[in-house]
PDB file of C-alpha atoms in Angstrom:
ATOM      1  CA  MET P 179       4.200  16.864 -17.133  1.00 37.00           C
ATOM      2  CA  ARG P 180       3.126  13.408 -18.240  1.00 51.00           C
ATOM      3  CA  LEU P 181       5.576  11.120 -19.949  1.00 49.00           C
ATOM      4  CA  MET P 182       2.975   8.821 -21.492  1.00 51.00           C
ATOM      5  CA  LYS P 183       0.080  10.848 -22.842  1.00 58.00           C
ATOM      6  CA  ASN P 184      -1.181   8.030 -25.034  1.00 66.00           C
ATOM      7  CA  LYS P 185      -2.295   5.053 -22.920  1.00 67.00           C
ATOM      8  CA  ILE P 186      -2.031   2.534 -25.764  1.00 70.00           C
ATOM      9  CA  ILE P 187       1.587   3.439 -26.517  1.00 73.00           C
ATOM     10  CA  GLY P 188       2.375   3.296 -22.803  1.00 71.00           C
ATOM     11  CA  LEU P 189       0.792  -0.139 -22.520  1.00 71.00           C
ATOM     12  CA  ILE P 190       2.676  -1.473 -25.534  1.00 75.00           C
ATOM     13  CA  ILE P 191       6.018  -0.131 -24.296  1.00 78.00           C
ATOM     14  CA  GLY P 192       5.302  -1.363 -20.771  1.00 74.00           C
ATOM     15  CA  GLU P 193       4.384  -4.867 -21.953  1.00 74.00           C
ATOM     16  CA  LEU P 194       7.468  -5.055 -24.157  1.00 80.00           C
ATOM     17  CA  ILE P 195       9.678  -4.077 -21.208  1.00 82.00           C
ATOM     18  CA  LEU P 196       7.834  -6.558 -18.956  1.00 76.00           C
ATOM     19  CA  PHE P 197       8.244  -9.488 -21.342  1.00 76.00           C
ATOM     20  CA  ALA P 198      11.846  -8.541 -22.148  1.00 81.00           C
ATOM     21  CA  ALA P 199      12.645  -8.506 -18.421  1.00 81.00           C
ATOM     22  CA  ILE P 200      10.968 -11.883 -17.850  1.00 76.00           C
ATOM     23  CA  ILE P 201      12.662 -13.514 -20.836  1.00 77.00           C
ATOM     24  CA  GLY P 202      16.004 -11.918 -19.915  1.00 78.00           C
ATOM     25  CA  ALA P 203      15.779 -13.185 -16.343  1.00 76.00           C
ATOM     26  CA  GLN P 204      14.915 -16.667 -17.585  1.00 71.00           C
ATOM     27  CA  ALA P 205      17.775 -16.643 -20.091  1.00 75.00           C
ATOM     28  CA  LEU P 206      20.242 -15.618 -17.373  1.00 74.00           C
ATOM     29  CA  ALA P 207      18.925 -18.283 -15.016  1.00 71.00           C
ATOM     30  CA  PHE P 208      19.056 -21.031 -17.638  1.00 70.00           C
ATOM     31  CA  ALA P 209      22.515 -19.956 -18.801  1.00 72.00           C
ATOM     32  CA  ASN P 210      23.759 -20.336 -15.218  1.00 69.00           C
ATOM     33  CA  GLY P 211      22.442 -23.881 -14.955  1.00 68.00           C
ATOM     34  CA  ALA P 212      18.900 -23.529 -13.616  1.00 65.00           C
ATOM     35  CA  GLY P 213      16.652 -26.475 -14.328  1.00 66.00           C
ATOM     36  CA  GLY P 214      13.742 -26.183 -16.712  1.00 66.00           C
ATOM     37  CA  ALA P 215      13.327 -24.322 -19.945  1.00 65.00           C
ATOM     38  CA  PHE P 216      11.260 -21.558 -21.504  1.00 65.00           C
ATOM     39  CA  TYR P 217       8.393 -23.928 -22.246  1.00 69.00           C
ATOM     40  CA  SER P 218       8.011 -24.500 -18.505  1.00 71.00           C
ATOM     41  CA  PHE P 219       6.317 -21.106 -18.266  1.00 75.00           C
ATOM     42  CA  VAL P 220       3.719 -21.931 -20.918  1.00 78.00           C
ATOM     43  CA  ASP P 221       0.738 -23.841 -19.556  1.00 83.00           C
ATOM     44  CA  TRP P 222      -2.525 -23.382 -21.444  1.00 87.00           C
ATOM     45  CA  PRO P 223      -4.834 -24.891 -18.781  1.00 90.00           C
ATOM     46  CA  SER P 224      -3.377 -22.502 -16.194  1.00 90.00           C
ATOM     47  CA  LEU P 225      -3.916 -19.548 -18.507  1.00 89.00           C
ATOM     48  CA  LEU P 226      -7.480 -20.694 -19.156  1.00 92.00           C
ATOM     49  CA  VAL P 227      -8.221 -20.927 -15.407  1.00 93.00           C
ATOM     50  CA  VAL P 228      -6.774 -17.485 -14.687  1.00 93.00           C
ATOM     51  CA  LEU P 229      -8.563 -15.798 -17.600  1.00 92.00           C
ATOM     52  CA  GLY P 230     -11.808 -17.670 -16.961  1.00 93.00           C
ATOM     53  CA  VAL P 231     -11.960 -16.880 -13.264  1.00 93.00           C
ATOM     54  CA  GLY P 232     -10.755 -13.299 -13.731  1.00 91.00           C
ATOM     55  CA  TRP P 233     -13.175 -12.321 -16.473  1.00 91.00           C
ATOM     56  CA  GLY P 234     -16.015 -14.543 -15.207  1.00 92.00           C
ATOM     57  CA  ILE P 235     -16.117 -13.064 -11.713  1.00 91.00           C
ATOM     58  CA  THR P 236     -15.689  -9.568 -13.116  1.00 89.00           C
ATOM     59  CA  LEU P 237     -18.677 -10.063 -15.424  1.00 88.00           C
ATOM     60  CA  MET P 238     -20.722 -11.345 -12.475  1.00 90.00           C
ATOM     61  CA  GLN P 239     -19.771  -8.228 -10.480  1.00 88.00           C
ATOM     62  CA  GLU P 240     -20.314  -5.847 -13.400  1.00 84.00           C
ATOM     63  CA  HIS P 241     -23.461  -4.299 -11.947  1.00 84.00           C
ATOM     64  CA  GLY P 242     -21.519  -3.034  -8.934  1.00 84.00           C
ATOM     65  CA  ILE P 243     -18.344  -1.798 -10.630  1.00 83.00           C
ATOM     66  CA  GLU P 244     -17.835   1.835 -11.503  1.00 82.00           C
ATOM     67  CA  LYS P 245     -16.552   2.477 -15.028  1.00 78.00           C
ATOM     68  CA  ASN P 246     -13.167   3.691 -13.813  1.00 80.00           C
ATOM     69  CA  GLN P 247     -12.674   0.631 -11.574  1.00 84.00           C
ATOM     70  CA  TYR P 248     -12.702  -2.244 -14.112  1.00 84.00           C
ATOM     71  CA  GLY P 249      -8.923  -2.532 -14.069  1.00 86.00           C
ATOM     72  CA  LYS P 250      -8.673  -2.808 -10.298  1.00 90.00           C
ATOM     73  CA  THR P 251     -11.459  -5.370 -10.210  1.00 91.00           C
ATOM     74  CA  LEU P 252      -9.847  -7.386 -13.002  1.00 90.00           C
ATOM     75  CA  TYR P 253      -6.525  -7.246 -11.147  1.00 93.00           C
ATOM     76  CA  LYS P 254      -8.069  -8.700  -7.985  1.00 94.00           C
ATOM     77  CA  ASN P 255      -9.974 -11.356  -9.905  1.00 94.00           C
ATOM     78  CA  HIS P 256      -6.992 -12.453 -12.023  1.00 94.00           C
ATOM     79  CA  VAL P 257      -4.891 -12.813  -8.878  1.00 96.00           C
ATOM     80  CA  LEU P 258      -7.744 -14.778  -7.304  1.00 96.00           C
ATOM     81  CA  GLY P 259      -7.853 -16.959 -10.430  1.00 95.00           C
ATOM     82  CA  GLY P 260      -4.118 -17.581 -10.089  1.00 95.00           C
ATOM     83  CA  TRP P 261      -4.491 -18.730  -6.507  1.00 97.00           C
ATOM     84  CA  ILE P 262      -7.489 -20.920  -7.375  1.00 96.00           C
ATOM     85  CA  GLY P 263      -5.426 -22.470 -10.196  1.00 94.00           C
ATOM     86  CA  PHE P 264      -2.612 -23.053  -7.683  1.00 96.00           C
ATOM     87  CA  MET P 265      -4.992 -24.848  -5.313  1.00 96.00           C
ATOM     88  CA  ILE P 266      -6.320 -27.005  -8.170  1.00 94.00           C
ATOM     89  CA  GLY P 267      -2.741 -27.846  -9.179  1.00 92.00           C
ATOM     90  CA  ILE P 268      -1.714 -28.776  -5.638  1.00 94.00           C
ATOM     91  CA  PHE P 269      -4.848 -30.885  -5.280  1.00 93.00           C
ATOM     92  CA  LEU P 270      -4.127 -32.784  -8.495  1.00 89.00           C
ATOM     93  CA  TRP P 271      -0.442 -33.153  -7.603  1.00 88.00           C
ATOM     94  CA  LEU P 272      -1.275 -34.606  -4.181  1.00 88.00           C
ATOM     95  CA  LEU P 273      -3.770 -37.004  -5.770  1.00 87.00           C
ATOM     96  CA  GLY P 274      -0.984 -38.181  -8.091  1.00 82.00           C
ATOM     97  CA  LEU P 275       1.325 -38.710  -5.122  1.00 81.00           C
ATOM     98  CA  ALA P 276      -1.384 -40.629  -3.275  1.00 81.00           C
ATOM     99  CA  GLU P 277      -1.866 -42.851  -6.307  1.00 79.00           C
ATOM    100  CA  LEU P 278       1.868 -43.587  -6.431  1.00 76.00           C
ATOM    101  CA  VAL P 279       1.890 -44.457  -2.720  1.00 75.00           C
ATOM    102  CA  GLU P 280      -1.203 -46.628  -3.136  1.00 78.00           C
ATOM    103  CA  ASN P 281       0.491 -48.563  -5.935  1.00 75.00           C
ATOM    104  CA  LYS P 282       3.526 -48.976  -3.643  1.00 70.00           C
ATOM    105  CA  SER P 283       5.841 -47.532  -6.252  1.00 66.00           C
ATOM    106  CA  MET P 284       8.960 -45.622  -5.389  1.00 65.00           C
ATOM    107  CA  ILE P 285       7.845 -41.999  -5.117  1.00 62.00           C
ATOM    108  CA  PHE P 286      11.220 -40.429  -5.805  1.00 61.00           C
ATOM    109  CA  SER P 287      12.280 -42.878  -8.525  1.00 62.00           C
ATOM    110  CA  ASP P 288      10.482 -40.826 -11.151  1.00 63.00           C
ATOM    111  CA  SER P 289      12.380 -37.619 -11.854  1.00 59.00           C
ATOM    112  CA  LYS P 290       9.197 -35.918 -13.082  1.00 67.00           C
ATOM    113  CA  ILE P 291       7.361 -36.264  -9.766  1.00 73.00           C
ATOM    114  CA  PHE P 292       7.869 -32.597  -8.924  1.00 77.00           C
ATOM    115  CA  SER P 293       6.906 -31.248 -12.348  1.00 78.00           C
ATOM    116  CA  GLY P 294       3.277 -31.193 -11.170  1.00 80.00           C
ATOM    117  CA  LEU P 295       4.289 -29.040  -8.215  1.00 84.00           C
ATOM    118  CA  ALA P 296       6.170 -26.682 -10.512  1.00 83.00           C
ATOM    119  CA  LEU P 297       3.199 -26.422 -12.884  1.00 84.00           C
ATOM    120  CA  SER P 298       0.875 -25.641  -9.991  1.00 89.00           C
ATOM    121  CA  ILE P 299       2.849 -22.430  -9.332  1.00 91.00           C
ATOM    122  CA  VAL P 300       2.454 -21.151 -12.913  1.00 91.00           C
ATOM    123  CA  PRO P 301      -1.159 -19.882 -12.414  1.00 93.00           C
ATOM    124  CA  ILE P 302       0.010 -17.567  -9.628  1.00 95.00           C
ATOM    125  CA  PHE P 303       2.584 -16.123 -12.037  1.00 91.00           C
ATOM    126  CA  TYR P 304      -0.079 -15.697 -14.730  1.00 92.00           C
ATOM    127  CA  GLY P 305      -2.541 -14.160 -12.268  1.00 94.00           C
ATOM    128  CA  TYR P 306      -0.202 -11.404 -11.138  1.00 94.00           C
ATOM    129  CA  ILE P 307       1.098 -10.658 -14.649  1.00 91.00           C
ATOM    130  CA  LEU P 308      -2.365 -10.587 -16.258  1.00 90.00           C
ATOM    131  CA  GLY P 309      -3.688  -8.617 -13.296  1.00 92.00           C
ATOM    132  CA  ALA P 310      -1.050  -5.939 -13.735  1.00 89.00           C
ATOM    133  CA  ILE P 311      -1.682  -5.734 -17.479  1.00 87.00           C
ATOM    134  CA  THR P 312      -5.475  -5.511 -17.148  1.00 87.00           C
ATOM    135  CA  ASN P 313      -5.170  -3.014 -14.310  1.00 88.00           C
ATOM    136  CA  ALA P 314      -3.093  -0.754 -16.536  1.00 83.00           C
ATOM    137  CA  ALA P 315      -5.313  -1.290 -19.568  1.00 83.00           C
ATOM    138  CA  PHE P 316      -8.782  -0.953 -18.051  1.00 83.00           C
ATOM    139  CA  THR P 317      -8.444   1.507 -15.161  1.00 80.00           C
ATOM    140  CA  LYS P 318      -9.552   4.913 -16.325  1.00 74.00           C
ATOM    141  CA  THR P 319      -7.963   7.861 -14.610  1.00 70.00           C
ATOM    142  CA  VAL P 320      -9.977  10.728 -13.256  1.00 62.00           C
ATOM    143  CA  LYS P 321      -8.479  13.794 -14.907  1.00 61.00           C
ATOM    144  CA  ASN P 322      -7.590  16.778 -12.798  1.00 58.00           C
ATOM    145  CA  GLU P 323      -4.423  18.771 -12.316  1.00 52.00           C
ATOM    146  CA  ASP P 324      -3.607  17.336  -8.882  1.00 53.00           C
ATOM    147  CA  SER P 325      -3.693  13.711 -10.037  1.00 51.00           C
ATOM    148  CA  VAL P 326      -1.348  14.442 -12.954  1.00 50.00           C
ATOM    149  CA  ASN P 327       1.255  15.990 -10.652  1.00 53.00           C
ATOM    150  CA  ASP P 328       0.826  13.268  -8.023  1.00 54.00           C
ATOM    151  CA  SER P 329       2.118  10.547 -10.322  1.00 54.00           C
ATOM    152  CA  PHE P 330       5.525   9.058  -9.626  1.00 54.00           C
ATOM    153  CA  PHE P 331       7.227  10.757 -12.579  1.00 53.00           C
ATOM    154  CA  GLY P 332       5.238  13.965 -12.025  1.00 56.00           C
ATOM    155  CA  ARG P 333       6.700  14.331  -8.537  1.00 51.00           C
ATOM    156  CA  ILE P 334      10.228  13.587  -9.735  1.00 52.00           C
ATOM    157  CA  LEU P 335      10.120  16.035 -12.645  1.00 53.00           C
ATOM    158  CA  GLN P 336       8.728  18.973 -10.667  1.00 52.00           C
TER     159      GLN P 336
END
């Protein structure tokens, strides 16, 4: 027995639960005094790097990807894009620190000195989230009776 026969409905429900869980966890953290705010998780350059690397590498590999493997390939490439974005962010953050040291300014006098470090972690977050979404959306299942019953819910409900 399959709980989600329609993939689109399953994706919509899954994404709603995913975003509700993320926003709920952030709301609980911020209510208990965590630093930052909701806007800290929105960084358009990071999203552009993750999407660009993920889709770009996948399009370059398209000749070697089977039709039912696009989701898995996109997952790997979005995660790779997240880590590349992280390395770019760390690089830029360290260059900013080096510039502060070169100008002989007090490094820790500016309270925003670590915001660059925090923003460099955001692409990793985007890479894993977008990877999971594209894996679910673009991986086509091979239909047979054994694979239906081997799913997590299929084994529980038998």
